[in-house]
Coordinates of C-alpha atoms and ligand atoms in Angstrom, one line a residue:
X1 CA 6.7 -27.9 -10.9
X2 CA 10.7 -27.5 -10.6
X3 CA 12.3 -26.5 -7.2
X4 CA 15.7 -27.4 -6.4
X5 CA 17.1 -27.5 -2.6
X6 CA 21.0 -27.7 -1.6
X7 CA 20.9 -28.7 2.3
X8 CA 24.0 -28.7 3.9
X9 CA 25.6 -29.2 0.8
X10 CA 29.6 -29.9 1.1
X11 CA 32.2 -31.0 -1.7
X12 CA 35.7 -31.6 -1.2
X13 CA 38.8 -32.6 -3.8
X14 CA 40.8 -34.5 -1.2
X15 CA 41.7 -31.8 0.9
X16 CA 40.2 -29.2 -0.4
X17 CA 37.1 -28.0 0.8
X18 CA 35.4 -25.9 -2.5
X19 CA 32.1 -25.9 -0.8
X20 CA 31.5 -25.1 2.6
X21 CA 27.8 -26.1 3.5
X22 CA 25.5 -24.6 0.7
X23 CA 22.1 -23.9 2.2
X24 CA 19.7 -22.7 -0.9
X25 CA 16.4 -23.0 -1.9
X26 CA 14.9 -22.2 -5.8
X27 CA 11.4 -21.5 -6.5
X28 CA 9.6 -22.7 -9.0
X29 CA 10.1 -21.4 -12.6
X30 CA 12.5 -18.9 -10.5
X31 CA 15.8 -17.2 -12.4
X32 CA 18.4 -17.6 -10.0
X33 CA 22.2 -16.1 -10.5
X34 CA 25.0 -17.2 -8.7
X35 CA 27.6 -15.2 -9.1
X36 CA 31.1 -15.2 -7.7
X37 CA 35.4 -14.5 -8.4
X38 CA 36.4 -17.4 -10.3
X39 CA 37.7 -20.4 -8.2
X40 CA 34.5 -20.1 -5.8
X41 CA 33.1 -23.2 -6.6
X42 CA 29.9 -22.4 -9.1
X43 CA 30.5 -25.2 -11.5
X44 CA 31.1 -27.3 -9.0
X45 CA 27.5 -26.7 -7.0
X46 CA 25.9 -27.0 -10.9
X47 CA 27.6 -30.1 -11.8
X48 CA 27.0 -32.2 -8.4
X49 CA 23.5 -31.0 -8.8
X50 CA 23.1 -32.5 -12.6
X51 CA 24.7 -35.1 -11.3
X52 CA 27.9 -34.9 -13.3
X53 CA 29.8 -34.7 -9.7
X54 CA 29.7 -36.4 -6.6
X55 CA 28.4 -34.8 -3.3
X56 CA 30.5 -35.0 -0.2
X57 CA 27.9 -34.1 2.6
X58 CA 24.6 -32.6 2.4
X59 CA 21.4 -33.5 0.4
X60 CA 20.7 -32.1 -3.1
X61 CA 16.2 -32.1 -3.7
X62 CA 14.2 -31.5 -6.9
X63 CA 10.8 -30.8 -6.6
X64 CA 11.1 -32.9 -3.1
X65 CA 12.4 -35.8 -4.4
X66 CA 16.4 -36.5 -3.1
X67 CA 18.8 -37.0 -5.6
X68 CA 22.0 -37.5 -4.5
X69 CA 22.4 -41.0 -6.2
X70 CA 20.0 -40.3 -9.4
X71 CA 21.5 -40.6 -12.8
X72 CA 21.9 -37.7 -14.3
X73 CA 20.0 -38.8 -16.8
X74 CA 16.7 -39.2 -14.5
X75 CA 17.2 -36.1 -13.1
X76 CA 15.8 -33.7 -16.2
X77 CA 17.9 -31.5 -15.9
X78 CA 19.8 -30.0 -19.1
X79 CA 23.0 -27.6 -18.5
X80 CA 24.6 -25.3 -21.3
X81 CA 27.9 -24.8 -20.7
X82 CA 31.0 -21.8 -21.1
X83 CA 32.6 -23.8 -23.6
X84 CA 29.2 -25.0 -25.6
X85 CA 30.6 -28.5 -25.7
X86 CA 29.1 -29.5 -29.2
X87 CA 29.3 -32.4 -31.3
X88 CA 31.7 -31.4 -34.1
X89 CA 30.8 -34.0 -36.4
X90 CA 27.1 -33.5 -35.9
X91 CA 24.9 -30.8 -37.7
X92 CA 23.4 -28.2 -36.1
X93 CA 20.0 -30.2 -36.0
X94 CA 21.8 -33.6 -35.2
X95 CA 23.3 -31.7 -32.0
X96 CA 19.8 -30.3 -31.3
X97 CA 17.6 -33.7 -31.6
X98 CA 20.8 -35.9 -30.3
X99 CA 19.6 -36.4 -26.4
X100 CA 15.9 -37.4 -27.9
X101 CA 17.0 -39.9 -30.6
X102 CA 19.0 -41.4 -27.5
X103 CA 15.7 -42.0 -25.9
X104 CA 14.4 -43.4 -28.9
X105 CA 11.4 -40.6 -29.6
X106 CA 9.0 -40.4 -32.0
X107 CA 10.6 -39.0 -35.5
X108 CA 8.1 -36.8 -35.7
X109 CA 8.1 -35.1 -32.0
X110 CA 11.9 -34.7 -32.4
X111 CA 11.0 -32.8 -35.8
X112 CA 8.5 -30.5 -34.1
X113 CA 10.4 -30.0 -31.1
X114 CA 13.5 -29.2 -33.1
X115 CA 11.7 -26.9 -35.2
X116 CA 10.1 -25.1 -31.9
X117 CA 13.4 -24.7 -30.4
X118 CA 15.1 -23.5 -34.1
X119 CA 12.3 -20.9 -34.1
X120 CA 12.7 -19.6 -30.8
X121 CA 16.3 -19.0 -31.3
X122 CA 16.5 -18.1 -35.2
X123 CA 18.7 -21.3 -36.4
X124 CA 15.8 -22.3 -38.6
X125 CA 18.5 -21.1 -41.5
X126 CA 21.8 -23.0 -39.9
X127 CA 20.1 -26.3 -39.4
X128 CA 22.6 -28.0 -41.9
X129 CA 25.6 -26.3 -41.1
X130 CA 28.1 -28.1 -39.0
X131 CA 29.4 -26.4 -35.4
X132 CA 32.6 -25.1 -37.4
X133 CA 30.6 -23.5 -40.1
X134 CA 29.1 -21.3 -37.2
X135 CA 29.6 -18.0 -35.2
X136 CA 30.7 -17.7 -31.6
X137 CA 27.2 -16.2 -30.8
X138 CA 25.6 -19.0 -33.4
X139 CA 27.1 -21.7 -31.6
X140 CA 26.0 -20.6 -28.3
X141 CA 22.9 -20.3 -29.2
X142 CA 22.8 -24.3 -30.8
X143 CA 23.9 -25.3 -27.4
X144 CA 20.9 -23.5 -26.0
X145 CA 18.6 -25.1 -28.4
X146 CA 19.6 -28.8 -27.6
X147 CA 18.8 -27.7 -23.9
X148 CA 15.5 -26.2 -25.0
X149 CA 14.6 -29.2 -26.7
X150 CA 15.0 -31.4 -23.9
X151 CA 11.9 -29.7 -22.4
X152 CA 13.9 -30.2 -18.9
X153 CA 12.5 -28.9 -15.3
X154 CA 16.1 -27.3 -14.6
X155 CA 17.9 -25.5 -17.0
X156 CA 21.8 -25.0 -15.9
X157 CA 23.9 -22.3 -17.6
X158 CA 27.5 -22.0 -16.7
X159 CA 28.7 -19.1 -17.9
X160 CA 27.3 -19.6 -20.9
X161 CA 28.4 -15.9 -22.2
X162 CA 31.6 -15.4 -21.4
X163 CA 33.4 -16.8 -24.4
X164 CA 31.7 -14.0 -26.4
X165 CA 32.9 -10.3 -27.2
X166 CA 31.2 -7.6 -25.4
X167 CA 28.8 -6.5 -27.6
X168 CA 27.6 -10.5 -28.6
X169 CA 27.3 -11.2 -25.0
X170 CA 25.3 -7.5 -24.3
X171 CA 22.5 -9.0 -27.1
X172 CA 22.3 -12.6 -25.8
X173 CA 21.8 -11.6 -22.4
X174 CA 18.7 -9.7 -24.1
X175 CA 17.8 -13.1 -26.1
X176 CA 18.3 -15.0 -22.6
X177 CA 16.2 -12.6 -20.6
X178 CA 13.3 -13.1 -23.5
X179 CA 13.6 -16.8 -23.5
X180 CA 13.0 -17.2 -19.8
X181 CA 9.4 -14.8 -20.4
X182 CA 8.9 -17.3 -22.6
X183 CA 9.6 -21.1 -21.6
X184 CA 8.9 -19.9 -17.9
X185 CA 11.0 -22.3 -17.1
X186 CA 13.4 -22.5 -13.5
X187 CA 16.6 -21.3 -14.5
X188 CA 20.3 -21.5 -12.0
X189 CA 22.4 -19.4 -14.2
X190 CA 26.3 -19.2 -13.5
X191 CA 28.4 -16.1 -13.9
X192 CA 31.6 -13.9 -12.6
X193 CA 29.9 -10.9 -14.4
X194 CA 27.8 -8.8 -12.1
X195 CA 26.3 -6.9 -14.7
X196 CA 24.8 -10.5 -16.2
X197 CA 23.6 -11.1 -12.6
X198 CA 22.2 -7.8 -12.1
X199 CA 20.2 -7.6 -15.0
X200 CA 19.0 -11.4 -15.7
X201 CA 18.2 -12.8 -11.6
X202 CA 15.3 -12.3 -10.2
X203 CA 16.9 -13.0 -7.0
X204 CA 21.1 -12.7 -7.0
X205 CA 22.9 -15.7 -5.0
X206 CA 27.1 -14.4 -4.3
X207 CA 29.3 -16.7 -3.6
X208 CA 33.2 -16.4 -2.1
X209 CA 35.3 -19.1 -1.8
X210 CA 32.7 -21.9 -1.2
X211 CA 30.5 -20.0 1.4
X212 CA 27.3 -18.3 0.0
X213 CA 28.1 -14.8 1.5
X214 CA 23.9 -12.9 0.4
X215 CA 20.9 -14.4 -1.5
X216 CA 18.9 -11.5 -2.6
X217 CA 17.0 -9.7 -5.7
X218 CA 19.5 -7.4 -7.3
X219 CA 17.9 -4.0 -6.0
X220 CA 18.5 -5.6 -2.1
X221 CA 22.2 -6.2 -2.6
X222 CA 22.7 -3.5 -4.0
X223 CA 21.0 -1.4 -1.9
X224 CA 22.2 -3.1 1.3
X225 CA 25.1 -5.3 0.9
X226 CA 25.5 -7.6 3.9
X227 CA 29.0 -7.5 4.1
X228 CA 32.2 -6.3 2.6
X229 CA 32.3 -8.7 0.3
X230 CA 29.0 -7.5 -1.5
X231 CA 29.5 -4.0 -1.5
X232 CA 33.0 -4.6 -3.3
X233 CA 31.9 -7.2 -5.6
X234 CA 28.2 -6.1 -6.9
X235 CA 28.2 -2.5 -8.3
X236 CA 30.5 -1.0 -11.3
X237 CA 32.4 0.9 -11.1
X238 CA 33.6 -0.4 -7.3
X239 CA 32.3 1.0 -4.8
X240 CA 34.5 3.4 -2.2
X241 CA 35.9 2.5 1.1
X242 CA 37.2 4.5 4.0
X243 CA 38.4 2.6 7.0
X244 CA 38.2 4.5 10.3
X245 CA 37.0 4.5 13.9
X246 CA 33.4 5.2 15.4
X247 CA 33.2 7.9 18.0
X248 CA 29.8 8.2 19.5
X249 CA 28.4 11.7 19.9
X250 CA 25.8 13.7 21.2
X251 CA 22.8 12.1 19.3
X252 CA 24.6 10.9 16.7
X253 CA 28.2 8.9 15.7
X254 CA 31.0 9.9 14.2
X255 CA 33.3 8.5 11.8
X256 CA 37.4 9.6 12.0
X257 CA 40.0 8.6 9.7
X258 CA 43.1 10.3 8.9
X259 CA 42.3 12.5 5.9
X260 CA 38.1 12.8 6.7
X261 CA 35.7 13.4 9.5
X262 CA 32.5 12.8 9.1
X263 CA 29.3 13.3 11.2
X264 CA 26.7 10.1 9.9
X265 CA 23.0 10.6 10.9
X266 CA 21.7 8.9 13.0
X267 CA 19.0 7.4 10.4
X268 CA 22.1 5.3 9.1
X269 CA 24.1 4.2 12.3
X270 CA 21.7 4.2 15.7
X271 CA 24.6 6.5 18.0
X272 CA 24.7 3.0 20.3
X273 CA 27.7 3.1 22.8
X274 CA 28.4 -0.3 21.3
X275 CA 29.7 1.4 18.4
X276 CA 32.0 3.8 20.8
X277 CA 35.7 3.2 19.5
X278 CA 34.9 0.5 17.2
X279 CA 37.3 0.1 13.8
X280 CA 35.2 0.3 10.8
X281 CA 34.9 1.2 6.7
X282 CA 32.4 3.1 5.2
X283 CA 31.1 2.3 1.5
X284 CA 30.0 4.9 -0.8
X285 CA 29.7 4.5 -4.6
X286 CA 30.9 6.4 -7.3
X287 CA 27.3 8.1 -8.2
X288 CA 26.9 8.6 -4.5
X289 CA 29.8 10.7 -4.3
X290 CA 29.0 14.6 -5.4
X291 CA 32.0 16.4 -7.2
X292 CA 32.1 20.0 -8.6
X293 CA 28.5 21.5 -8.5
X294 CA 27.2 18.9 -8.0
X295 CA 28.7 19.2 -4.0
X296 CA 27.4 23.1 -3.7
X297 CA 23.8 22.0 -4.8
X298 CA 23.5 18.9 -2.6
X299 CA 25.2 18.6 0.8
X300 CA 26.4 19.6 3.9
X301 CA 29.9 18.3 5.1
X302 CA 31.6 19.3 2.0
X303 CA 35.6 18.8 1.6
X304 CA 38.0 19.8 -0.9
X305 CA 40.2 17.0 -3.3
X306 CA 42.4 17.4 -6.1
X307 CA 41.5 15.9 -9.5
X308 CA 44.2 13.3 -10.5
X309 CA 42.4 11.8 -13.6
X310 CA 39.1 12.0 -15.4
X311 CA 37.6 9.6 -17.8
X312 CA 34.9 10.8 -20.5
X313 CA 32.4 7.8 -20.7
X314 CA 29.9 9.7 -22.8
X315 CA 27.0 11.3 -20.6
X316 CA 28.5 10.0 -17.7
X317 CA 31.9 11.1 -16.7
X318 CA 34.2 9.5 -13.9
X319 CA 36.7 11.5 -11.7
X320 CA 40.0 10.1 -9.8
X321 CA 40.4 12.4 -6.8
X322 CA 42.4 12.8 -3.9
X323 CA 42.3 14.1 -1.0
X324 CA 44.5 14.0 1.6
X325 CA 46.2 10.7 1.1
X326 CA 42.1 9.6 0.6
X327 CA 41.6 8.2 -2.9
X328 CA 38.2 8.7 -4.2
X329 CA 36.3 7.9 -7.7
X330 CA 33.4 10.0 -8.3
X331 CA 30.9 9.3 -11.1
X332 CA 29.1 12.8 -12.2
X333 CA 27.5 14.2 -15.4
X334 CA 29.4 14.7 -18.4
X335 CA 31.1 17.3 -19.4
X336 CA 32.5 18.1 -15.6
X337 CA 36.1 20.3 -18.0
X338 CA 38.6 20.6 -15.2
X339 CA 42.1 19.8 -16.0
X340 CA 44.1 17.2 -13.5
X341 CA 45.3 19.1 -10.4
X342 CA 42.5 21.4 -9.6
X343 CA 40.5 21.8 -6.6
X344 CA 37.5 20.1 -6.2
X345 CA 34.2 20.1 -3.6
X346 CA 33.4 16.6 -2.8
X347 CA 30.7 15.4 -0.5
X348 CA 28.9 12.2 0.1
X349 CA 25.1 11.5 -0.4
X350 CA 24.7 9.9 3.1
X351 CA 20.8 8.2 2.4
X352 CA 23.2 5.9 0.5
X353 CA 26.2 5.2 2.8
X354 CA 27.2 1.6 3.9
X355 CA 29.3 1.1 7.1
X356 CA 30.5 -2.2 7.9
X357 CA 32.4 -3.6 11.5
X358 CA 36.0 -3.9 9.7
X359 CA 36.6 -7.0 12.1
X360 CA 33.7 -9.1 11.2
X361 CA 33.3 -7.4 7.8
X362 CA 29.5 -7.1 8.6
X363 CA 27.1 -4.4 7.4
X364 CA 26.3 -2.3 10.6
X365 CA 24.6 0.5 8.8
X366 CA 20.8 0.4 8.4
Ligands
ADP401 N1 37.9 -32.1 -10.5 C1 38.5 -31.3 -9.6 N2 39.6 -31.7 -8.9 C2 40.2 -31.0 -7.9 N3 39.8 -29.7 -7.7 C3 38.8 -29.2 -8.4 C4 38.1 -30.0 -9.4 N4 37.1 -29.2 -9.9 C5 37.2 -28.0 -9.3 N5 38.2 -28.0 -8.4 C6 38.6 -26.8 -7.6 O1 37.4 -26.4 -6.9 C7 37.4 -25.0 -6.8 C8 36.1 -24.5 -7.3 O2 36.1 -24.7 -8.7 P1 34.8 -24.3 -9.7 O3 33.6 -24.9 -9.1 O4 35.2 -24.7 -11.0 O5 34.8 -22.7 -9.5 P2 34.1 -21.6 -10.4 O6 33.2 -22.3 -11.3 O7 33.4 -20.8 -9.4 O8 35.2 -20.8 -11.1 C9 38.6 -24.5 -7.5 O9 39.6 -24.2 -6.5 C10 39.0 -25.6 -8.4 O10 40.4 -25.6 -8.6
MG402 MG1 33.2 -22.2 -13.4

């Protein structure tokens, strides 16, 4: 059993508050994301809970046990990190068994579990070879291996991609997925990449400047962002905003801006009189926007925009409209062959529109 609890958790650099009361709870053999802009304070929460960092308020539990003041090395816990952070003078296999012939373990369980770990993650060949005799992606995957071999309750992984080109990092995030359906093991996993988050977490954790902002699984977050935050930072390309006002109607509300009107159903914003006059921004996202044909075969409150730019992605194809001074990317079927400048229907699937309260931030819409 592994479960890891942050209560309260608070960290500050002298005056600097990076974490702002972290309240989280992992489940056992659980893949947890965090994911956040850079700055947040990720590595912090992962280092004060290997113990590499101090903790300023709060309590930090594994499996029920508080370990604030354990040393890291009691608290079995192994964390790969962005910048792999191996032993250049060490082999490949001298890096993988180092943290066992520390603890003085049989020479043949070190072989064995060396070997295990070399299989898993097909080094068996580079054993000999020293860290600078290897790839990006090789190396990466060595400093996976020593964590493997640890056999810890906790893996950490900061980042652990990010120092790799786009189509290394597509494949190990493939490799990683298969290695946690195989170890089983409770995983925290660290990244600024929503894509990683999206396709590794079983449940998503973001993170903004120190304050955990949704915990989640991936298709809940992205369905129904909680706040502004969310909706801008999970989903890609970005989803669109339009800040307006709420009027209520007969039955239903309706949303007024400068350059777009729009009528919501009542199946997305309850017409309360609470929401009579109040300042807000609705979220669509690219695919959720209807350009073209698309608009004449699937909705009601139609409006015209003018194509600025389009961008062939291959069978997906994304538009840069305009309309009014209303900027709006649209994501439709390839080949959509309109030249910049020409007219175009737009209208919004509503079953997937997100309003927030532009004052608090706070999803309003169901
Ligand atoms: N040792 C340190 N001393 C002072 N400030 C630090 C230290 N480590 C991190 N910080 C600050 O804490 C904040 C969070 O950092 P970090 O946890 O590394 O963010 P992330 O991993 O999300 O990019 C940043 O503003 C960073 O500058
Ligand atoms: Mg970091």
């Amino acid at each position: 059993m592994a479960t890891v609890k942050f209560a309260g958790i608070v960290k500050n650099f002298k005056d600097n508050q990076v974490l702002k009361k972290v309240d989280l709870e992992i489940k056992d053999h659980e893949f947890v994301v965090i994911v956040g802009p850079s700055g947040c304070g990720k590595t912090t929460l992962l280092r004060m809970l290997a113990g590499l960092e101090e903790v300023s308020g709060g309590e930090i539990y594994i499996d029920d046990a508080l370990v604030n003041h354990l040393h890291p090395s009691r608290r079995q816990i192994a964390m790969v990190f962005q910048d792999y952070a191996l032993y250049p003078h060490m082999t490949v296999e001298e890096n993988m068994s180092f943290s066992l012939r520390l603890k003085n373990a049989p020479k043949k369980e070190i072989k064995a579990r060396v070997t295990e770990a070399a299989n898993i993650l097909q080094l068996g060949k580079l054993l000999h070879r020293m860290p600078r005799q290897l790839s990006g992606g090789q190396r990466q995957r060595v400093a996976i291996g020593r964590a493997i071999v640890r056999q810890p309750k906790v893996f950490l992984f900061d980042e652990p991609l990010s120092n790799l080109d786009a189509k290394l990092r597509e494949e190990m995030r493939v490799e990683i997925a298969k290695l946690y359906q195989r170890l089983g093991a409770t995983i925290i996993y660290v990244t600024h990449d929503q894509v990683e988050a999206m396709t590794l977490a079983g449940r998503i954790v973001i993170m903004n400047q120190g304050v955990i902002q949704q915990v989640g699984t991936p298709i809940e977050v992205y369905r129904k962002p909680a706040n502004l935050f969310v909706a801008g930072f999970i989903g890609s390309p970005t989803m669109n905003f339009i800040e307006g006002t709420l009027r209520v109607e007969k039955g239903h509300v309706r949303f007024a801006s400068p350059s777009l009107s729009l009528d919501l159903p009542a199946s997305l914003l309850a017409p309360e009189g609470s929401h009579e006059g109040r300042e807000a921004v609705i979220g669509v996202r690219p695919d959720d926007v209807y350009a073209g044909r698309e608009a004449g075969r699937n909705c009601s409150q139609k409006f015209d925009s003018v194509l600025e730019v389009s961008e062939l992605l291959g069978h997906r194809e994304n538009l840069y409209l305009k309309a009014g001074e209303l900027r709006l990317l649209a994501t439709v079927e390839a080949f959509f062959n309109q030249s910049p400048g020409s007219t175009v229907p737009v209208c919004f699937n509503f079953e997937n529109m997100h309003v927030f309260d532009k004052a608090t931030q706070r999803r309003i819409s169901a």
